[in-house]
Tab-separated table of C-alpha atoms in Angstrom:
chain	number	residue	atom	x	y	z
A	1	UNK	CA	-3.427	-16.922	3.353
A	2	UNK	CA	-4.360	-13.530	1.923
A	3	UNK	CA	-2.386	-11.931	-0.908
A	4	UNK	CA	-2.556	-8.879	-2.863
A	5	UNK	CA	-1.441	-8.108	-6.076
A	6	UNK	CA	0.672	-4.801	-6.803
A	7	UNK	CA	0.843	-4.103	-10.842
A	8	UNK	CA	2.767	-1.165	-12.290
A	9	UNK	CA	5.387	-0.526	-15.196
A	10	UNK	CA	8.918	0.540	-14.886
A	11	UNK	CA	9.233	4.168	-16.443
A	12	UNK	CA	11.841	5.664	-18.793
A	13	UNK	CA	15.569	5.241	-17.833
A	14	UNK	CA	14.858	3.290	-14.887
A	15	UNK	CA	18.280	2.175	-12.728
A	16	UNK	CA	19.789	-0.904	-14.836
A	17	UNK	CA	19.197	-3.440	-11.802
A	18	UNK	CA	15.905	-4.322	-11.251
A	19	UNK	CA	16.226	-4.033	-7.106
A	20	UNK	CA	16.608	-0.534	-7.700
A	21	UNK	CA	13.929	-0.123	-10.266
A	22	UNK	CA	11.559	-1.568	-8.194
A	23	UNK	CA	12.492	0.993	-5.246
A	24	UNK	CA	12.035	3.691	-7.638
A	25	UNK	CA	8.647	2.811	-9.390
A	26	UNK	CA	6.351	0.538	-6.889
A	27	UNK	CA	3.418	2.727	-6.063
A	28	UNK	CA	3.968	4.320	-2.307
A	29	UNK	CA	0.425	3.099	-1.396
A	30	UNK	CA	2.252	-0.661	-1.348
A	31	UNK	CA	4.127	0.477	1.565
A	32	UNK	CA	7.315	-1.696	0.166
A	33	UNK	CA	10.536	-0.889	1.551
A	34	UNK	CA	13.615	-1.669	-0.672
A	35	UNK	CA	14.844	-3.937	1.745
A	36	UNK	CA	11.170	-5.675	2.001
A	37	UNK	CA	11.454	-5.388	-2.580
A	38	UNK	CA	14.747	-7.418	-1.788
A	39	UNK	CA	13.517	-10.039	0.118
A	40	UNK	CA	10.148	-10.521	-2.522
A	41	UNK	CA	12.764	-10.830	-5.259
A	42	UNK	CA	14.436	-13.888	-3.611
A	43	UNK	CA	11.458	-15.256	-3.039
A	44	UNK	CA	9.965	-15.451	-6.150
A	45	UNK	CA	7.555	-13.495	-5.658
A	46	UNK	CA	8.413	-10.896	-8.461
A	47	UNK	CA	6.951	-11.110	-12.121
A	48	UNK	CA	8.902	-9.308	-14.788
A	49	UNK	CA	6.706	-9.318	-18.123
A	50	UNK	CA	5.013	-12.741	-16.451
A	51	UNK	CA	7.915	-14.278	-15.837
A	52	UNK	CA	9.324	-14.909	-12.439
A	53	UNK	CA	12.855	-13.420	-12.072
A	54	UNK	CA	14.832	-13.808	-8.406
A	55	UNK	CA	17.841	-12.097	-9.603
A	56	UNK	CA	17.599	-8.618	-7.735
A	57	UNK	CA	20.651	-7.550	-10.829
A	58	UNK	CA	18.094	-8.562	-13.380
A	59	UNK	CA	18.649	-5.984	-16.187
A	60	UNK	CA	15.571	-3.780	-17.250
A	61	UNK	CA	15.317	-0.850	-20.228
A	62	UNK	CA	12.516	0.313	-18.801
A	63	UNK	CA	8.499	-0.351	-20.089
A	64	UNK	CA	8.198	-3.798	-18.381
A	65	UNK	CA	5.157	-4.799	-16.998
A	66	UNK	CA	5.651	-5.796	-12.979
A	67	UNK	CA	3.500	-7.960	-10.994
A	68	UNK	CA	4.519	-8.545	-7.252
A	69	UNK	CA	2.556	-10.767	-5.104
A	70	UNK	CA	2.822	-9.751	-1.464
A	71	UNK	CA	1.459	-11.821	1.050
A	72	UNK	CA	-0.564	-10.462	4.844
A	73	UNK	CA	2.026	-9.894	7.310
A	74	UNK	CA	2.550	-13.219	8.910
A	75	UNK	CA	2.299	-13.406	13.432
A	76	UNK	CA	5.630	-13.191	14.800
A	77	UNK	CA	6.694	-15.530	17.623
A	78	UNK	CA	7.613	-12.319	19.433
A	79	UNK	CA	4.934	-12.449	22.810
A	80	UNK	CA	2.606	-9.064	23.064
A	81	UNK	CA	2.456	-8.255	26.990
A	82	UNK	CA	0.679	-5.675	29.319
A	83	UNK	CA	3.298	-3.650	30.149
A	84	UNK	CA	2.778	-0.057	30.925
A	85	UNK	CA	4.535	2.677	28.400
A	86	UNK	CA	4.689	6.222	28.611
A	87	UNK	CA	3.282	7.283	24.706
A	88	UNK	CA	4.645	10.664	23.869
A	89	UNK	CA	3.014	10.906	20.406
A	90	UNK	CA	1.416	8.052	18.344
A	91	UNK	CA	-0.413	7.956	14.819
A	92	UNK	CA	-0.637	5.635	12.225
A	93	UNK	CA	2.687	5.095	10.793
A	94	UNK	CA	4.722	5.451	14.279
A	95	UNK	CA	4.816	5.919	17.982
A	96	UNK	CA	7.113	7.776	20.346
A	97	UNK	CA	7.811	6.425	23.911
A	98	UNK	CA	9.497	7.708	26.968
A	99	UNK	CA	11.432	4.690	27.953
A	100	UNK	CA	12.125	3.913	31.585
A	101	UNK	CA	15.493	2.743	33.361
A	102	UNK	CA	15.700	-1.117	33.315
A	103	UNK	CA	14.013	-2.050	30.298
A	104	UNK	CA	15.469	-3.749	27.362
A	105	UNK	CA	14.209	-2.338	23.636
A	106	UNK	CA	14.329	-5.645	21.820
A	107	UNK	CA	13.828	-9.472	22.708
A	108	UNK	CA	17.446	-11.560	23.122
A	109	UNK	CA	18.319	-14.664	24.228
A	110	UNK	CA	18.712	-13.251	28.036
A	111	UNK	CA	15.861	-11.065	27.708
A	112	UNK	CA	12.911	-12.737	25.992
A	113	UNK	CA	10.062	-10.784	27.367
A	114	UNK	CA	9.687	-7.529	29.373
A	115	UNK	CA	11.193	-5.640	26.415
A	116	UNK	CA	9.646	-2.169	24.461
A	117	UNK	CA	9.001	-4.621	21.412
A	118	UNK	CA	6.831	-6.911	23.688
A	119	UNK	CA	4.900	-3.799	25.467
A	120	UNK	CA	4.512	-2.360	21.803
A	121	UNK	CA	3.276	-5.522	20.119
A	122	UNK	CA	0.292	-5.429	22.666
A	123	UNK	CA	-0.176	-1.525	22.758
A	124	UNK	CA	-0.438	-1.301	19.113
A	125	UNK	CA	-2.363	-4.429	18.424
A	126	UNK	CA	-3.824	-4.625	14.922
A	127	UNK	CA	-2.543	-0.670	14.029
A	128	UNK	CA	0.912	-2.805	13.159
A	129	UNK	CA	0.844	-3.386	9.165
A	130	UNK	CA	4.184	-5.036	9.180
A	131	UNK	CA	7.565	-4.861	9.053
A	132	UNK	CA	9.492	-7.219	6.647
A	133	UNK	CA	6.223	-9.447	6.142
A	134	UNK	CA	5.734	-9.358	10.085
A	135	UNK	CA	3.359	-8.084	12.514
A	136	UNK	CA	6.104	-6.267	14.823
A	137	UNK	CA	6.977	-2.812	15.295
A	138	UNK	CA	10.421	-1.438	13.374
A	139	UNK	CA	12.612	-0.594	16.128
A	140	UNK	CA	15.189	1.908	13.801
A	141	UNK	CA	17.533	2.704	17.112
A	142	UNK	CA	18.067	1.419	20.520
A	143	UNK	CA	18.606	3.157	23.951
A	144	UNK	CA	20.868	1.193	26.912
A	145	UNK	CA	18.601	-1.061	29.468
A	146	UNK	CA	19.664	1.485	31.893
A	147	UNK	CA	19.677	4.971	30.093
A	148	UNK	CA	15.821	6.522	30.090
A	149	UNK	CA	14.490	8.606	27.534
A	150	UNK	CA	12.924	8.957	24.014
A	151	UNK	CA	12.656	6.106	21.258
A	152	UNK	CA	10.758	5.735	18.055
A	153	UNK	CA	9.470	3.006	16.560
A	154	UNK	CA	7.315	2.454	12.918
A	155	UNK	CA	4.302	0.734	12.887
A	156	UNK	CA	4.586	0.046	8.925
A	157	UNK	CA	7.356	-0.928	6.417
A	158	UNK	CA	7.116	2.594	4.634
A	159	UNK	CA	7.537	4.508	8.023
A	160	UNK	CA	10.095	2.045	8.850
A	161	UNK	CA	12.526	2.599	5.710
A	162	UNK	CA	11.648	6.287	6.057
A	163	UNK	CA	13.119	6.536	9.599
A	164	UNK	CA	15.678	4.154	8.858
A	165	UNK	CA	17.016	6.348	5.933
A	166	UNK	CA	16.972	9.532	8.214
A	167	UNK	CA	19.125	7.561	11.264
A	168	UNK	CA	21.415	5.986	8.507
A	169	UNK	CA	22.044	9.757	7.001
A	170	UNK	CA	22.426	11.151	10.894
A	171	UNK	CA	19.796	13.613	9.922
A	172	UNK	CA	18.072	13.189	13.278
A	173	UNK	CA	17.996	15.118	16.112
A	174	UNK	CA	19.241	13.252	19.298
A	175	UNK	CA	20.254	15.000	22.647
A	176	UNK	CA	21.042	13.297	25.554
A	177	UNK	CA	21.086	14.769	29.252
A	178	UNK	CA	24.288	13.210	31.597
A	179	UNK	CA	25.671	13.535	35.191
A	180	UNK	CA	29.434	13.191	34.692
A	181	UNK	CA	32.465	13.378	36.737
A	182	UNK	CA	34.210	16.449	36.650
A	183	UNK	CA	33.841	19.124	34.407
A	184	UNK	CA	34.854	18.708	30.346
A	185	UNK	CA	36.100	22.074	30.119
A	186	UNK	CA	38.721	23.866	27.518
A	187	UNK	CA	40.626	25.633	30.390
A	188	UNK	CA	41.544	22.250	31.252
A	189	UNK	CA	44.919	21.575	29.606
A	190	UNK	CA	44.603	17.439	30.351
A	191	UNK	CA	41.962	17.542	27.540
A	192	UNK	CA	43.689	18.699	25.084
A	193	UNK	CA	45.927	16.272	25.312
A	194	UNK	CA	43.842	13.430	24.565
A	195	UNK	CA	43.728	11.996	21.195
A	196	UNK	CA	40.530	12.493	19.336
A	197	UNK	CA	39.417	15.546	21.081
A	198	UNK	CA	39.161	19.312	20.182
A	199	UNK	CA	37.192	22.419	21.313
A	200	UNK	CA	34.563	24.232	19.245
A	201	UNK	CA	33.167	27.728	19.597
A	202	UNK	CA	31.016	28.046	23.145
A	203	UNK	CA	33.005	25.744	24.888
A	204	UNK	CA	31.858	22.574	22.746
A	205	UNK	CA	33.932	19.077	23.183
A	206	UNK	CA	34.094	17.049	20.337
A	207	UNK	CA	35.166	13.663	20.484
A	208	UNK	CA	36.045	11.548	17.353
A	209	UNK	CA	37.373	8.064	16.944
A	210	UNK	CA	36.564	4.680	16.120
A	211	UNK	CA	34.774	2.762	18.355
A	212	UNK	CA	34.518	-1.440	18.284
A	213	UNK	CA	34.609	-4.307	20.606
A	214	UNK	CA	36.650	-4.613	23.334
A	215	UNK	CA	39.340	-7.205	22.677
A	216	UNK	CA	39.107	-9.287	25.988
A	217	UNK	CA	35.208	-8.034	27.151
A	218	UNK	CA	32.863	-8.551	24.529
A	219	UNK	CA	30.172	-6.762	26.519
A	220	UNK	CA	32.303	-3.593	26.150
A	221	UNK	CA	33.373	-1.046	23.443
A	222	UNK	CA	36.623	0.574	23.666
A	223	UNK	CA	37.824	3.480	21.249
A	224	UNK	CA	40.567	3.086	18.551
A	225	UNK	CA	42.278	5.069	16.185
A	226	UNK	CA	42.873	1.883	13.805
A	227	UNK	CA	39.592	0.082	13.373
A	228	UNK	CA	36.347	0.050	14.465
A	229	UNK	CA	33.247	2.489	13.693
A	230	UNK	CA	33.367	5.957	12.910
A	231	UNK	CA	31.552	7.697	16.206
A	232	UNK	CA	31.616	11.519	16.817
A	233	UNK	CA	30.113	13.160	19.831
A	234	UNK	CA	29.857	16.493	21.209
A	235	UNK	CA	29.062	17.521	24.910
A	236	UNK	CA	28.545	20.965	26.375
A	237	UNK	CA	28.395	21.679	30.672
A	238	UNK	CA	25.120	23.130	31.513
A	239	UNK	CA	25.696	23.100	34.792
A	240	UNK	CA	28.726	22.407	36.904
A	241	UNK	CA	28.276	21.039	40.055
A	242	UNK	CA	30.275	21.683	43.157
A	243	UNK	CA	32.666	23.854	44.516
A	244	UNK	CA	35.271	23.291	42.842
A	245	UNK	CA	33.272	21.551	40.384
A	246	UNK	CA	33.676	17.740	40.658
A	247	UNK	CA	30.527	16.791	38.248
A	248	UNK	CA	28.671	18.407	35.829
A	249	UNK	CA	25.564	18.688	34.275
A	250	UNK	CA	26.076	18.152	30.637
A	251	UNK	CA	24.206	17.954	27.359
A	252	UNK	CA	25.640	15.406	24.737
A	253	UNK	CA	24.752	15.152	21.356
A	254	UNK	CA	25.680	12.801	18.381
A	255	UNK	CA	26.872	12.937	15.032
A	256	UNK	CA	26.527	8.902	14.592
A	257	UNK	CA	25.173	6.618	17.072
A	258	UNK	CA	26.941	3.471	18.021
A	259	UNK	CA	26.839	1.422	20.890
A	260	UNK	CA	27.791	2.714	24.410
A	261	UNK	CA	29.083	5.782	22.245
A	262	UNK	CA	28.302	8.772	24.924
A	263	UNK	CA	29.258	6.393	27.880
A	264	UNK	CA	32.474	5.463	25.944
A	265	UNK	CA	33.473	8.803	24.618
A	266	UNK	CA	32.951	10.640	28.210
A	267	UNK	CA	35.109	7.526	29.955
A	268	UNK	CA	37.780	8.251	27.234
A	269	UNK	CA	37.889	11.932	28.120
A	270	UNK	CA	38.213	11.182	32.052
A	271	UNK	CA	34.681	12.411	32.316
A	272	UNK	CA	32.740	9.383	32.611
A	273	UNK	CA	29.216	8.912	33.636
A	274	UNK	CA	27.823	8.671	37.503
A	275	UNK	CA	26.502	5.357	38.139
A	276	UNK	CA	28.008	3.856	34.963
A	277	UNK	CA	28.743	0.031	35.828
A	278	UNK	CA	30.853	-0.498	33.065
A	279	UNK	CA	32.864	2.349	31.711
A	280	UNK	CA	32.464	4.539	35.289
A	281	UNK	CA	35.356	3.147	37.290
A	282	UNK	CA	35.352	2.887	40.858
A	283	UNK	CA	35.316	6.946	41.878
A	284	UNK	CA	34.091	9.029	44.855
A	285	UNK	CA	33.508	12.639	44.900
A	286	UNK	CA	35.172	15.072	47.391
A	287	UNK	CA	33.041	15.774	50.087
A	288	UNK	CA	34.151	19.174	50.619
A	289	UNK	CA	33.266	19.888	46.912
A	290	UNK	CA	29.597	18.266	46.975
A	291	UNK	CA	29.210	17.771	50.616
A	292	UNK	CA	28.417	14.248	52.409
A	293	UNK	CA	25.013	14.203	50.915
A	294	UNK	CA	26.397	14.646	47.324
A	295	UNK	CA	29.054	11.783	48.443
A	296	UNK	CA	26.151	9.836	49.358
A	297	UNK	CA	23.785	10.598	46.192
A	298	UNK	CA	26.356	9.554	43.733
A	299	UNK	CA	27.981	6.416	45.335
A	300	UNK	CA	24.248	5.045	45.762
A	301	UNK	CA	23.429	6.203	42.093
A	302	UNK	CA	22.423	2.623	40.723
A	303	UNK	CA	22.497	3.020	36.710
A	304	UNK	CA	24.640	5.551	34.157
A	305	UNK	CA	23.372	8.771	34.514
A	306	UNK	CA	22.325	9.085	31.053
A	307	UNK	CA	19.085	10.490	29.755
A	308	UNK	CA	17.751	10.848	25.930
A	309	UNK	CA	16.036	14.058	26.225
A	310	UNK	CA	15.613	15.104	22.778
A	311	UNK	CA	14.363	13.297	19.374
A	312	UNK	CA	13.509	15.328	16.262
A	313	UNK	CA	12.757	13.775	12.956
A	314	UNK	CA	11.285	14.329	9.640
A	315	UNK	CA	7.761	12.459	9.798
A	316	UNK	CA	8.265	9.630	7.333
A	317	UNK	CA	5.246	9.778	5.646
A	318	UNK	CA	4.143	13.126	5.474
A	319	UNK	CA	7.624	14.746	5.572
A	320	UNK	CA	6.756	17.155	8.630
A	321	UNK	CA	9.513	17.790	11.140
A	322	UNK	CA	8.830	16.415	14.598
A	323	UNK	CA	10.612	17.124	18.172
A	324	UNK	CA	10.260	15.895	21.290
A	325	UNK	CA	11.272	16.361	24.563
A	326	UNK	CA	11.423	14.695	27.717
A	327	UNK	CA	12.238	15.832	31.243
A	328	UNK	CA	15.509	14.822	33.268
A	329	UNK	CA	13.462	11.430	35.361
A	330	UNK	CA	13.269	12.244	38.944
A	331	UNK	CA	16.061	10.138	40.009
A	332	UNK	CA	18.495	11.978	37.395
A	333	UNK	CA	17.027	15.562	38.797
A	334	UNK	CA	17.465	14.177	42.335
A	335	UNK	CA	21.280	13.358	41.930
A	336	UNK	CA	21.646	16.700	40.209
A	337	UNK	CA	20.261	18.211	43.180
A	338	UNK	CA	22.109	16.542	45.560
A	339	UNK	CA	25.535	17.510	43.948
A	340	UNK	CA	24.377	21.177	44.524
A	341	UNK	CA	22.431	21.688	41.189
A	342	UNK	CA	20.019	24.779	40.593
A	343	UNK	CA	17.447	22.314	39.158
């Protein structure tokens, strides 16, 4: 198998630990992320002053000569599949796509193929230089199978590490459009009594809880105030639907990105998303408010009405701010119109 040798010297005043010193001083052109370097140390691919070191906590002082043997990225077991993709943007480092409903992002035991990753393997081909030593796209975030919209994936380790760091710091701009039951308005006294909620200026609803696995249903997430992962969602009404308002087109944005976060949080405040098979509950709209056509459109909408509409981030290689927008998909636009919206 082809290998390359990365050689450099640890600069002055390094972090004491080898793994952190390597991360600071490894040449940028080597495209080795912190996680990849940790793996290479563990595999015995790193020499310090001519000696193999496998302990990431090995102490360095500065001036040590480093040699890292990097094997070419190996082929992955993931099968490339010729599945059409809507590509919004692509360069040598990353790709942004507009995902359709019904498509899972990553292969799993229940869905080994037909996923975004299978499609990217085919589409990107040899432009994938490898993530973690394998020729595969780097998935840094996911959207649910039946949620539509924007998704970014990395083509190499450097881009993967740079994007992942931004998602970890919550500096990525992500805004979603959704259609919910009712209208989450600050004039509704019911919402003010729900724990974990408050309104900010501009009638912006802020929901702040912990999220974790449901106690009895492992496929669901549940709100908690004692344990789980911290989650913050904000939402504002774009347009109320019906007279009186029985539904709303809303914009949601994430301070954190947890599994099913918007769906769980909107359900928590009594404004679950139309069509949501897990958190939506069996609700029916008032025909006097939205008409028979509106009731029918909502009852047959067969996925959560949620669309990842805006995605913004710093390009992980050039540093340039990039922002992409995706129009509301046809099925959601038709739903809004049927409910009396002005789209």
